[in-house]
Each structure stands twice: as structure tokens, then as C-alpha cells.
Amino acid sequence: MRTSRSSSLRIRLAALLTGVTAVGALLAAGMTSAQAADTPLRDLAAAKGKVVGTAVTGSKLTGSYGDIAGAQFGSLTPGNAMKWGSVEPTQGTFNWAEADQIVAFAQAHNQQVRGHTLVWHSQNPSWLTNGSWTAAQLSSLLQNHIGTEVGRYKGRITAWDVVNEPFNEDGTYRSTLWYNGLGADYIASALTWARAADPAARLYINDYNVEGVNAKSTALYNLVKSLKERGVPIDGVGLQAHLILGQVPSTLQQNIQRFADLGVDVAITELDIRMALPADSTKLAQQAADYKAVTAACVAVTRCVNLTVWGFTDSDSWVDSTFPGYGAATLYDANYAPKPAYYGVAEALGGTTTTPPPSTGACTATYSVVNQWNTGFTGQVRIACSGASLSSWKAVWAYGAGQQITQAWNATCTQSGAAVSCVNASYNGSVPDGGSVTFGFNASWSGSNPLPTVTLG
């Protein structure tokens, strides 16, 4: 028999806060409560003639992750599942499982798919990068790869990032397997082969640090102009937009417009906005303003057709492992609660959304029993901050009927008699303003399982 009960729990916040009293279960409800009254981002975008999307990991498309991905976004981009190293790790042996899963999920949720990516210098299989190929062999390999992958998903992919990151920062061509082996026209060839494999798919060139007007974006502009003049199929330009807090280029809208004026679509393809950790209310407010500014720039240009965030939750972001000391780059925190950034995007899309709860200047914890059986139960504690933040935390309580913790996760818990003390793990001590962390445990009980007496550690 399952039961579910909640009580407030006091926590001592190591070296930062003391004796904060818990406040109900609203924050424990997370995303569901916060967004129940909001219009989903995908609907707000559609009303503006835009599509808002997210990169996803196929194996995570269940539970809360899958619910949000399906409800909030109108397009999906496979984060890694369609890259060459993923689909053909051994020459002639293909693995389409995750890519197929994402496409099927998108079809079930009436979503577009952005294919990512066909030609790139990175994440290629070792058999390809370590091979010794003539130009003719390399050209054949590339043509076969594009034909095989695009052909497999013909009619199911709205747009492809055909060529990814072809330029250096100074606007010269990047030295890659493709450029070195085939010359600059590998780009035109790839686009031509992709068009042949699926005439209906929109074909893009995608790069980073091309969001504002600069040497790199001007090189991309000149390439697209040249391709158009030559009759090479090119339908769009992707601006990745991996940005740093407070550094949205002032020329972003101008740059989007100049590409649109060439007669191609523009997409913001990989948007995230990273900040130096820990997050706090000031940084989160700036992040919301930055997300709003990027979204507004896209809204302002008719041919800016898609804005895709590179992962929607901080728990599924590449930033933390790639840029040490930086993180909190997405629209949702690690527990799937919408951050101020979410509301920044919604507002730029014309939404009248529910704003985040008013700041109380406190971090709180909520204890709950989420599952109970005849000899044991599973408990959970959620620590949430509003108007404050933590760099570490400690939660303390005492049991009143001999309950005994047997296993814990996402925290280190010790128990002496009735007294329990749980401290953060190495990876989740930071709780930003507006964010939360959750840890859980299994415990035994006998006869009764009363709610614990709240004490300070």
C-alpha cells in the first residue's frame, strides 16, 4: 500500500544560513505547479509564426523530461544521436536506435525534427578519421554518408544542419578532414547531395560565434551569398548562440536581418547562456533578460524561423563539463523547475505567463514519504531557494518511532539513534536562487511511521 505525506523540515545551511523554517510543498511540486496556468512555449512561438525547439537525449525522453520536451517545444534536435560517430561507429555497421527514438517521439508529439549534423570536423568515427583516403574516396564516403542518413529520414526531417562549423574565428576556412581533402567546395557538394537525398528538407550551414556582425559571420555571409549566386541549394543559416551571461551581441538582430536579406531562413540553433557559478538572483535576472533579448531579435525578423535551446534543463547541459566553473545555462533547473530564463523567452514570444514566486529571501526544505510498504519506505527531501542561494547544505531531523535509514542517494546521510544528518554530495551543494535540489533515501519502520520531529543540526 502506498501513502504520501509531507511535513516541513528545518535545515541548517552550512556556513551560510541557520534555522530556516520550511514552507509547505509548493516548491516541491516544481514545474507542474509553476506552469499549470502558462501557455506552452511552442504555442506562444506558433502564434508569432516561429518554432521553438530543444536539443534532447533520446534515452531521457520519459518521465518529467519527456513530458516537458513534448509539451513545451515544437521541434527537437538530437544532441548527439545523428552525428557520424553515433550512427556508423564501424564502417558499414549502423546504429540508428537513438535517432529513430527521437524521430518517433517527435512524430507522436506533432513536432518537427532538426537533423544535426551531417558534415563536421568532430565526433567522427575513428575508422574515418584514422583512414588514409584519396580525394575520390573521401568524396565517395561523404556522399554515401549523406545519402544514407538523409535518405533514411526522408520526409521526416524539417531541416538539416548539413555543414557544421566550417570557419575559424578570423573568417578563414577551418583545417579539417573535409577542407584539407576536398577543398572549400566540399560545402557545395554536401548541400547538393543532401538536396538529392531529400528535396523537401531545408538545408543549413551552422556555426558558433557568428551571432553578431564580425569577421567570422561575414565570411559565412559571403559564402552563403556565393552559394546562392552559383545555384547551390542553401536554405538557411544556423547561429548556434552558445553565449556568456551579459554578452548578447548588440548586432544580433542586424546580423539575422542581413542573412534574411540574402533570401535564406535563419535559425538560432543551440542557444544556451552560461554563467559563473554559483548562480544567484542577480545572475538569473540577467540571464532572463539575455534569453528575452535573443528571442526578441528572432521574433523581429520574419525569416528567423526557429529558436532552439541546447538542452532545456541544467541536468542535461554540456556546459558544466566543457567550461569548468560555469553552468546553470538553460531554461529549467536540474529538478525541472522553470527558471526566470524560461519566463524571459515566454515574454519575448508575447506570453502573459505566471511569473516565478515572489522572493522570500529563504532556502527551505520539504520532507515527504513518497512510497511505503509493510517494512520500509522511501523518503525524499527537496531543498529550494528563493531570494537566497547556497554553496553547501545540511539537513537534520530526528525520528520518533525507531525508523532507520538503510540507503541514501544524492546526499551523504548518517544516523545515530534517532538523529539523522544529511549533507550534500560533491556535485549538488550549490543551490541557486530560484533553484532546488532533491535527495532521497530508503528506510525501515515497524508498527508506525510518524513524521519526524524537526530539529536544527
CSV table of C-alpha atoms in Angstrom, one decimal:
chain,number,residue,atom,x,y,z
A,1,MET,CA,0.0,0.0,0.0
A,2,ARG,CA,1.3,3.4,-1.0
A,3,THR,CA,0.9,6.6,1.1
A,4,SER,CA,2.2,10.1,0.5
A,5,ARG,CA,2.7,12.6,3.3
A,6,SER,CA,4.6,15.8,3.7
A,7,SER,CA,5.8,17.9,6.6
A,8,SER,CA,8.0,20.9,7.0
A,9,LEU,CA,11.6,20.3,7.9
A,10,ARG,CA,14.1,22.8,9.3
A,11,ILE,CA,17.6,22.8,7.9
A,12,ARG,CA,20.8,24.3,8.8
A,13,LEU,CA,22.6,25.8,5.8
A,14,ALA,CA,26.3,25.2,6.3
A,15,ALA,CA,28.2,28.5,6.8
A,16,LEU,CA,25.5,30.5,5.1
A,17,LEU,CA,22.1,30.3,6.7
A,18,THR,CA,20.8,28.9,10.0
A,19,GLY,CA,17.4,27.9,11.2
A,20,VAL,CA,15.3,28.4,8.2
A,21,THR,CA,11.7,27.1,8.6
A,22,ALA,CA,10.3,25.0,5.7
A,23,VAL,CA,7.3,26.4,3.9
A,24,GLY,CA,4.8,23.8,2.6
A,25,ALA,CA,5.1,21.8,-0.6
A,26,LEU,CA,4.6,24.3,-3.3
A,27,LEU,CA,8.2,24.3,-4.5
A,28,ALA,CA,8.2,20.5,-4.1
A,29,ALA,CA,5.6,20.5,-6.9
A,30,GLY,CA,8.2,22.0,-9.1
A,31,MET,CA,7.5,22.6,-12.8
A,32,THR,CA,3.9,21.2,-12.7
A,33,SER,CA,2.5,23.8,-10.4
A,34,ALA,CA,4.6,26.6,-11.7
A,35,GLN,CA,3.5,26.1,-15.3
A,36,ALA,CA,0.0,24.7,-15.0
A,37,ALA,CA,-1.6,28.1,-16.0
A,38,ASP,CA,1.0,29.0,-18.6
A,39,THR,CA,0.7,28.8,-22.4
A,40,PRO,CA,3.4,26.4,-23.6
A,41,LEU,CA,6.4,28.0,-25.4
A,42,ARG,CA,5.6,26.1,-28.6
A,43,ASP,CA,2.1,27.6,-28.7
A,44,LEU,CA,3.4,31.1,-28.0
A,45,ALA,CA,6.0,30.7,-30.7
A,46,ALA,CA,3.5,29.4,-33.2
A,47,ALA,CA,1.3,32.5,-32.7
A,48,LYS,CA,4.3,34.5,-33.8
A,49,GLY,CA,5.0,32.3,-36.8
A,50,LYS,CA,8.1,30.7,-35.2
A,51,VAL,CA,9.1,27.3,-33.9
A,52,VAL,CA,10.8,27.0,-30.5
A,53,GLY,CA,12.8,23.8,-30.0
A,54,THR,CA,15.2,22.0,-27.8
A,55,ALA,CA,18.1,19.5,-28.2
A,56,VAL,CA,17.3,16.2,-26.5
A,57,THR,CA,18.9,13.0,-25.3
A,58,GLY,CA,16.9,10.1,-26.6
A,59,SER,CA,17.3,7.8,-23.5
A,60,LYS,CA,15.8,10.5,-21.3
A,61,LEU,CA,12.6,11.0,-23.2
A,62,THR,CA,10.4,9.6,-20.3
A,63,GLY,CA,9.0,11.0,-17.1
A,64,SER,CA,9.3,14.7,-16.4
A,65,TYR,CA,12.0,15.2,-19.1
A,66,GLY,CA,9.8,13.6,-21.7
A,67,ASP,CA,6.7,15.5,-20.5
A,68,ILE,CA,8.4,18.9,-20.8
A,69,ALA,CA,10.1,18.1,-24.1
A,70,GLY,CA,6.8,17.1,-25.6
A,71,ALA,CA,4.6,19.8,-24.2
A,72,GLN,CA,6.9,22.9,-24.4
A,73,PHE,CA,8.7,22.6,-27.7
A,74,GLY,CA,7.7,22.4,-31.3
A,75,SER,CA,10.9,20.9,-32.6
A,76,LEU,CA,13.6,18.5,-31.4
A,77,THR,CA,17.3,18.3,-32.3
A,78,PRO,CA,19.2,15.1,-31.5
A,79,GLY,CA,22.1,16.3,-29.3
A,80,ASN,CA,24.4,13.5,-30.5
A,81,ALA,CA,22.3,10.7,-32.0
A,82,MET,CA,22.6,11.7,-35.6
A,83,LYS,CA,26.4,12.6,-35.7
A,84,TRP,CA,28.5,10.3,-37.9
A,85,GLY,CA,30.3,8.7,-34.9
A,86,SER,CA,27.0,7.7,-33.4
A,87,VAL,CA,25.3,6.3,-36.5
A,88,GLU,CA,28.2,4.5,-38.1
A,89,PRO,CA,30.8,3.7,-35.4
A,90,THR,CA,32.2,0.9,-37.5
A,91,GLN,CA,32.3,1.3,-41.3
A,92,GLY,CA,29.2,-0.3,-42.8
A,93,THR,CA,27.6,-1.0,-39.4
A,94,PHE,CA,24.9,1.4,-38.4
A,95,ASN,CA,23.2,2.2,-35.2
A,96,TRP,CA,20.0,4.2,-35.7
A,97,ALA,CA,18.3,3.3,-32.4
A,98,GLU,CA,18.5,6.7,-30.6
A,99,ALA,CA,17.9,8.8,-33.7
A,100,ASP,CA,14.9,6.6,-34.5
A,101,GLN,CA,13.6,7.0,-31.0
A,102,ILE,CA,13.8,10.8,-31.2
A,103,VAL,CA,12.1,11.0,-34.5
A,104,ALA,CA,9.3,8.7,-33.3
A,105,PHE,CA,8.9,10.8,-30.2
A,106,ALA,CA,8.6,14.0,-32.3
A,107,GLN,CA,6.1,12.4,-34.6
A,108,ALA,CA,4.0,11.3,-31.7
A,109,HIS,CA,4.0,14.8,-30.2
A,110,ASN,CA,3.4,16.7,-33.5
A,111,GLN,CA,7.0,18.1,-33.5
A,112,GLN,CA,9.5,19.0,-36.3
A,113,VAL,CA,13.0,17.5,-36.2
A,114,ARG,CA,16.2,19.4,-37.0
A,115,GLY,CA,18.8,16.9,-38.2
A,116,HIS,CA,22.2,17.5,-36.7
A,117,THR,CA,24.7,17.2,-38.2
A,118,LEU,CA,26.0,15.6,-41.5
A,119,VAL,CA,29.4,17.2,-42.1
A,120,TRP,CA,31.6,18.2,-39.1
A,121,HIS,CA,35.2,18.0,-38.1
A,122,SER,CA,34.3,16.5,-34.7
A,123,GLN,CA,32.6,13.3,-33.4
A,124,ASN,CA,33.5,11.3,-36.5
A,125,PRO,CA,34.2,7.6,-36.2
A,126,SER,CA,37.9,6.6,-35.7
A,127,TRP,CA,37.8,4.4,-38.9
A,128,LEU,CA,37.1,7.6,-40.8
A,129,THR,CA,39.5,10.0,-39.2
A,130,ASN,CA,42.3,7.5,-39.0
A,131,GLY,CA,42.0,6.3,-42.6
A,132,SER,CA,44.2,7.3,-45.5
A,133,TRP,CA,41.9,8.4,-48.2
A,134,THR,CA,42.3,9.8,-51.7
A,135,ALA,CA,40.2,12.7,-52.6
A,136,ALA,CA,37.9,10.5,-54.7
A,137,GLN,CA,37.5,8.0,-51.8
A,138,LEU,CA,36.8,10.8,-49.3
A,139,SER,CA,34.2,12.3,-51.6
A,140,SER,CA,32.5,9.0,-52.1
A,141,LEU,CA,32.4,8.3,-48.4
A,142,LEU,CA,30.8,11.7,-47.7
A,143,GLN,CA,28.3,11.4,-50.5
A,144,ASN,CA,27.3,7.9,-49.3
A,145,HIS,CA,27.0,9.1,-45.7
A,146,ILE,CA,24.8,12.0,-46.6
A,147,GLY,CA,22.7,9.9,-48.9
A,148,THR,CA,22.2,7.1,-46.4
A,149,GLU,CA,21.3,9.3,-43.4
A,150,VAL,CA,19.2,11.9,-45.2
A,151,GLY,CA,17.6,9.2,-47.2
A,152,ARG,CA,16.6,7.2,-44.1
A,153,TYR,CA,14.7,10.1,-42.7
A,154,LYS,CA,13.4,11.5,-45.9
A,155,GLY,CA,10.1,13.3,-45.3
A,156,ARG,CA,10.5,13.2,-41.5
A,157,ILE,CA,13.3,15.9,-41.0
A,158,THR,CA,12.2,19.5,-41.5
A,159,ALA,CA,15.8,20.9,-41.7
A,160,TRP,CA,19.3,19.6,-41.7
A,161,ASP,CA,22.5,21.2,-40.3
A,162,VAL,CA,24.3,19.9,-43.4
A,163,VAL,CA,27.7,21.6,-42.7
A,164,ASN,CA,28.7,22.4,-39.2
A,165,GLU,CA,31.4,24.9,-38.1
A,166,PRO,CA,33.4,25.4,-41.3
A,167,PHE,CA,35.2,28.6,-40.3
A,168,ASN,CA,37.9,29.8,-38.0
A,169,GLU,CA,37.4,33.0,-35.9
A,170,ASP,CA,39.2,35.2,-38.4
A,171,GLY,CA,36.9,34.0,-41.2
A,172,THR,CA,39.3,31.6,-42.9
A,173,TYR,CA,38.3,28.0,-43.5
A,174,ARG,CA,38.9,25.6,-40.7
A,175,SER,CA,41.5,23.0,-41.4
A,176,THR,CA,39.5,19.7,-41.3
A,177,LEU,CA,39.5,16.3,-42.9
A,178,TRP,CA,37.0,17.7,-45.4
A,179,TYR,CA,38.6,21.0,-46.3
A,180,ASN,CA,42.1,19.5,-46.5
A,181,GLY,CA,41.0,16.6,-48.6
A,182,LEU,CA,38.3,18.2,-50.8
A,183,GLY,CA,38.9,21.9,-50.7
A,184,ALA,CA,36.2,24.6,-49.9
A,185,ASP,CA,33.8,23.1,-52.4
A,186,TYR,CA,33.1,20.2,-50.0
A,187,ILE,CA,30.4,22.5,-48.7
A,188,ALA,CA,28.6,22.9,-52.0
A,189,SER,CA,28.9,19.2,-52.7
A,190,ALA,CA,27.4,18.3,-49.3
A,191,LEU,CA,24.5,20.6,-49.9
A,192,THR,CA,23.9,19.2,-53.4
A,193,TRP,CA,24.0,15.6,-52.1
A,194,ALA,CA,21.6,16.4,-49.3
A,195,ARG,CA,19.1,18.1,-51.7
A,196,ALA,CA,19.2,15.0,-53.9
A,197,ALA,CA,18.5,12.7,-50.9
A,198,ASP,CA,15.5,14.7,-49.6
A,199,PRO,CA,14.3,17.6,-51.8
A,200,ALA,CA,11.9,18.8,-49.2
A,201,ALA,CA,14.3,19.2,-46.3
A,202,ARG,CA,15.6,22.7,-45.5
A,203,LEU,CA,19.4,22.8,-45.7
A,204,TYR,CA,21.5,24.9,-43.3
A,205,ILE,CA,25.1,25.8,-42.6
A,206,ASN,CA,25.6,26.1,-38.9
A,207,ASP,CA,28.4,27.8,-36.8
A,208,TYR,CA,29.2,29.4,-33.5
A,209,ASN,CA,30.4,32.9,-32.7
A,210,VAL,CA,28.5,34.2,-35.8
A,211,GLU,CA,25.7,35.7,-33.8
A,212,GLY,CA,26.9,39.3,-34.2
A,213,VAL,CA,28.5,41.1,-37.2
A,214,ASN,CA,32.2,40.1,-37.1
A,215,ALA,CA,34.9,38.6,-39.3
A,216,LYS,CA,33.5,35.0,-38.9
A,217,SER,CA,29.9,35.9,-39.6
A,218,THR,CA,30.9,38.0,-42.6
A,219,ALA,CA,32.8,35.0,-44.0
A,220,LEU,CA,29.6,32.9,-43.6
A,221,TYR,CA,27.6,35.7,-45.2
A,222,ASN,CA,29.9,35.8,-48.2
A,223,LEU,CA,29.8,32.0,-48.5
A,224,VAL,CA,26.0,31.9,-48.5
A,225,LYS,CA,25.9,34.8,-51.0
A,226,SER,CA,28.3,32.9,-53.3
A,227,LEU,CA,26.4,29.7,-53.0
A,228,LYS,CA,23.1,31.4,-53.8
A,229,GLU,CA,24.7,33.1,-56.9
A,230,ARG,CA,26.1,29.7,-58.0
A,231,GLY,CA,22.7,28.0,-57.7
A,232,VAL,CA,23.9,25.7,-54.9
A,233,PRO,CA,21.0,24.6,-52.7
A,234,ILE,CA,21.2,26.5,-49.4
A,235,ASP,CA,18.0,27.4,-47.5
A,236,GLY,CA,19.2,28.6,-44.1
A,237,VAL,CA,21.9,29.7,-41.7
A,238,GLY,CA,22.2,28.5,-38.2
A,239,LEU,CA,23.6,30.7,-35.5
A,240,GLN,CA,24.5,28.4,-32.6
A,241,ALA,CA,24.4,31.1,-29.8
A,242,HIS,CA,26.4,29.4,-27.1
A,243,LEU,CA,26.5,32.7,-25.1
A,244,ILE,CA,28.0,34.0,-21.9
A,245,LEU,CA,25.9,35.9,-19.4
A,246,GLY,CA,25.6,39.6,-20.3
A,247,GLN,CA,27.2,39.2,-23.7
A,248,VAL,CA,24.4,39.1,-26.2
A,249,PRO,CA,25.9,40.8,-29.3
A,250,SER,CA,24.4,44.2,-29.9
A,251,THR,CA,24.3,43.5,-33.6
A,252,LEU,CA,22.4,40.2,-33.3
A,253,GLN,CA,19.2,41.4,-34.9
A,254,GLN,CA,21.1,43.3,-37.6
A,255,ASN,CA,23.1,40.2,-38.4
A,256,ILE,CA,19.9,38.0,-38.6
A,257,GLN,CA,18.4,40.5,-40.9
A,258,ARG,CA,21.4,40.7,-43.3
A,259,PHE,CA,21.3,36.9,-43.8
A,260,ALA,CA,17.5,37.1,-44.3
A,261,ASP,CA,18.0,39.7,-46.9
A,262,LEU,CA,20.1,37.2,-48.9
A,263,GLY,CA,16.9,35.1,-49.3
A,264,VAL,CA,17.6,32.4,-46.7
A,265,ASP,CA,16.0,31.5,-43.4
A,266,VAL,CA,17.8,32.0,-40.1
A,267,ALA,CA,17.6,29.8,-37.0
A,268,ILE,CA,19.0,30.2,-33.5
A,269,THR,CA,20.1,26.5,-33.3
A,270,GLU,CA,21.9,25.8,-30.0
A,271,LEU,CA,21.1,28.6,-27.6
A,272,ASP,CA,22.3,28.5,-24.0
A,273,ILE,CA,23.6,31.3,-21.8
A,274,ARG,CA,26.2,30.2,-19.2
A,275,MET,CA,27.1,32.0,-16.0
A,276,ALA,CA,30.0,31.7,-13.5
A,277,LEU,CA,28.8,29.5,-10.6
A,278,PRO,CA,27.2,29.7,-8.2
A,279,ALA,CA,24.0,31.2,-9.6
A,280,ASP,CA,22.3,34.0,-7.7
A,281,SER,CA,19.2,36.2,-8.1
A,282,THR,CA,21.2,38.9,-10.0
A,283,LYS,CA,22.7,36.4,-12.4
A,284,LEU,CA,19.4,34.7,-13.0
A,285,ALA,CA,17.7,38.0,-13.7
A,286,GLN,CA,20.4,38.9,-16.2
A,287,GLN,CA,20.1,35.5,-17.8
A,288,ALA,CA,16.3,36.0,-18.2
A,289,ALA,CA,17.0,39.4,-19.9
A,290,ASP,CA,19.5,37.8,-22.2
A,291,TYR,CA,17.2,35.0,-23.2
A,292,LYS,CA,14.5,37.5,-23.8
A,293,ALA,CA,16.8,39.7,-26.0
A,294,VAL,CA,17.8,36.8,-28.2
A,295,THR,CA,14.3,35.6,-28.6
A,296,ALA,CA,13.1,39.2,-29.3
A,297,ALA,CA,15.7,39.5,-32.0
A,298,CYS,CA,14.4,36.4,-33.7
A,299,VAL,CA,10.8,37.5,-33.4
A,300,ALA,CA,11.7,40.8,-35.0
A,301,VAL,CA,12.9,39.2,-38.3
A,302,THR,CA,10.3,37.4,-40.3
A,303,ARG,CA,12.8,34.9,-41.7
A,304,CYS,CA,14.1,33.9,-38.3
A,305,VAL,CA,12.0,30.7,-38.2
A,306,ASN,CA,13.3,28.6,-35.3
A,307,LEU,CA,14.9,29.2,-31.9
A,308,THR,CA,16.3,26.0,-30.4
A,309,VAL,CA,17.8,25.8,-26.9
A,310,TRP,CA,20.7,23.4,-26.5
A,311,GLY,CA,19.0,21.3,-23.8
A,312,PHE,CA,16.3,22.7,-21.6
A,313,THR,CA,17.4,21.5,-18.2
A,314,ASP,CA,20.6,22.2,-16.3
A,315,SER,CA,20.9,18.5,-15.6
A,316,ASP,CA,21.2,17.7,-19.4
A,317,SER,CA,23.6,20.6,-20.4
A,318,TRP,CA,27.0,20.2,-21.9
A,319,VAL,CA,28.2,23.5,-20.3
A,320,ASP,CA,29.3,22.3,-16.9
A,321,SER,CA,31.7,19.7,-18.2
A,322,THR,CA,33.0,21.8,-21.0
A,323,PHE,CA,33.5,25.1,-19.2
A,324,PRO,CA,34.7,24.4,-15.6
A,325,GLY,CA,33.2,26.9,-13.1
A,326,TYR,CA,30.3,27.7,-15.5
A,327,GLY,CA,26.8,26.3,-15.7
A,328,ALA,CA,23.1,27.0,-15.0
A,329,ALA,CA,22.8,27.7,-18.7
A,330,THR,CA,19.3,26.5,-19.6
A,331,LEU,CA,15.7,27.4,-19.0
A,332,TYR,CA,15.0,24.8,-16.3
A,333,ASP,CA,16.9,23.9,-13.2
A,334,ALA,CA,18.2,20.3,-12.6
A,335,ASN,CA,14.8,19.4,-11.0
A,336,TYR,CA,12.8,20.6,-14.0
A,337,ALA,CA,11.5,23.7,-12.4
A,338,PRO,CA,11.4,26.7,-14.8
A,339,LYS,CA,13.9,29.4,-14.1
A,340,PRO,CA,13.5,33.2,-14.8
A,341,ALA,CA,15.1,32.5,-18.2
A,342,TYR,CA,12.0,30.4,-19.1
A,343,TYR,CA,9.8,33.4,-18.5
A,344,GLY,CA,12.2,35.7,-20.4
A,345,VAL,CA,11.6,33.6,-23.5
A,346,ALA,CA,7.9,33.4,-22.9
A,347,GLU,CA,7.6,37.2,-22.5
A,348,ALA,CA,9.5,37.8,-25.8
A,349,LEU,CA,7.1,35.5,-27.5
A,350,GLY,CA,4.2,37.6,-26.3
A,351,GLY,CA,3.2,35.4,-23.3
A,352,THR,CA,1.4,36.6,-20.3
A,353,THR,CA,2.9,33.9,-18.1
A,354,THR,CA,2.8,33.2,-14.4
A,355,THR,CA,5.9,34.8,-13.0
A,356,PRO,CA,8.2,32.9,-10.6
A,357,PRO,CA,7.1,33.0,-6.9
A,358,PRO,CA,8.0,36.3,-5.1
A,359,SER,CA,11.3,36.2,-3.3
A,360,THR,CA,11.1,35.4,0.4
A,361,GLY,CA,14.9,35.5,1.0
A,362,ALA,CA,15.0,31.9,2.3
A,363,CYS,CA,16.1,28.4,1.5
A,364,THR,CA,13.6,25.8,2.6
A,365,ALA,CA,13.3,22.0,2.8
A,366,THR,CA,10.3,19.8,2.4
A,367,TYR,CA,10.3,16.2,3.8
A,368,SER,CA,8.0,13.7,2.2
A,369,VAL,CA,7.3,10.0,2.3
A,370,VAL,CA,6.8,9.0,-1.4
A,371,ASN,CA,6.3,5.3,-1.1
A,372,GLN,CA,5.6,3.0,1.9
A,373,TRP,CA,5.3,-0.8,2.4
A,374,ASN,CA,4.9,-3.1,5.3
A,375,THR,CA,8.6,-3.0,6.5
A,376,GLY,CA,10.0,0.1,4.8
A,377,PHE,CA,9.5,3.3,3.0
A,378,THR,CA,11.2,5.7,0.5
A,379,GLY,CA,11.6,9.3,1.7
A,380,GLN,CA,12.6,12.5,-0.1
A,381,VAL,CA,13.8,15.9,0.9
A,382,ARG,CA,13.8,18.8,-1.5
A,383,ILE,CA,15.8,21.9,-0.7
A,384,ALA,CA,14.7,25.0,-2.6
A,385,CYS,CA,15.9,28.6,-2.5
A,386,SER,CA,14.0,31.8,-3.2
A,387,GLY,CA,15.8,35.1,-2.6
A,388,ALA,CA,18.9,33.3,-1.3
A,389,SER,CA,21.4,30.7,-2.5
A,390,LEU,CA,23.7,28.0,-1.1
A,391,SER,CA,27.1,26.7,-1.8
A,392,SER,CA,26.6,23.7,0.5
A,393,TRP,CA,23.8,22.4,2.7
A,394,LYS,CA,23.0,20.1,5.7
A,395,ALA,CA,19.6,18.8,6.6
A,396,VAL,CA,18.9,17.4,10.1
A,397,TRP,CA,15.9,15.7,11.8
A,398,ALA,CA,15.0,13.1,14.4
A,399,TYR,CA,12.8,10.1,14.0
A,400,GLY,CA,10.2,9.3,16.7
A,401,ALA,CA,9.5,5.6,16.2
A,402,GLY,CA,12.8,3.9,15.5
A,403,GLN,CA,12.9,4.4,11.7
A,404,GLN,CA,16.3,3.6,10.3
A,405,ILE,CA,17.8,4.8,7.1
A,406,THR,CA,19.3,2.0,5.0
A,407,GLN,CA,20.3,3.7,1.8
A,408,ALA,CA,20.6,7.3,0.5
A,409,TRP,CA,21.2,9.0,-2.8
A,410,ASN,CA,22.3,12.5,-3.8
A,411,ALA,CA,23.4,13.1,-0.2
A,412,THR,CA,25.5,11.5,2.5
A,413,CYS,CA,23.3,10.6,5.4
A,414,THR,CA,24.4,9.4,8.8
A,415,GLN,CA,22.1,8.3,11.7
A,416,SER,CA,22.9,7.9,15.4
A,417,GLY,CA,19.9,6.6,17.3
A,418,ALA,CA,17.0,8.7,16.2
A,419,ALA,CA,19.1,11.6,14.9
A,420,VAL,CA,19.7,11.9,11.1
A,421,SER,CA,22.1,14.3,9.4
A,422,CYS,CA,22.3,14.5,5.6
A,423,VAL,CA,24.9,16.7,3.8
A,424,ASN,CA,25.2,17.5,0.1
A,425,ALA,CA,27.1,15.3,-2.4
A,426,SER,CA,30.1,16.7,-4.2
A,427,TYR,CA,28.0,17.6,-7.2
A,428,ASN,CA,24.9,19.2,-5.8
A,429,GLY,CA,25.9,21.5,-3.0
A,430,SER,CA,25.2,24.6,-5.0
A,431,VAL,CA,21.5,25.7,-4.9
A,432,PRO,CA,20.9,28.9,-6.9
A,433,ASP,CA,18.3,31.5,-6.1
A,434,GLY,CA,15.2,30.1,-7.8
A,435,GLY,CA,16.7,26.6,-7.9
A,436,SER,CA,16.4,23.4,-5.9
A,437,VAL,CA,18.0,20.0,-5.3
A,438,THR,CA,16.4,16.8,-4.1
A,439,PHE,CA,17.9,13.8,-2.3
A,440,GLY,CA,16.2,10.6,-1.3
A,441,PHE,CA,16.6,7.6,1.0
A,442,ASN,CA,15.2,4.2,1.8
A,443,ALA,CA,14.4,3.4,5.5
A,444,SER,CA,12.9,0.7,7.6
A,445,TRP,CA,10.0,1.1,10.0
A,446,SER,CA,7.9,-1.2,12.3
A,447,GLY,CA,4.5,-0.5,13.7
A,448,SER,CA,4.2,3.1,12.9
A,449,ASN,CA,6.0,5.8,10.8
A,450,PRO,CA,5.2,9.2,12.3
A,451,LEU,CA,6.6,12.3,10.7
A,452,PRO,CA,10.0,13.2,12.1
A,453,THR,CA,10.4,15.8,14.8
A,454,VAL,CA,12.0,18.8,13.3
A,455,THR,CA,15.3,19.9,14.8
A,456,LEU,CA,18.2,22.0,13.8
A,457,GLY,CA,21.5,20.3,13.0
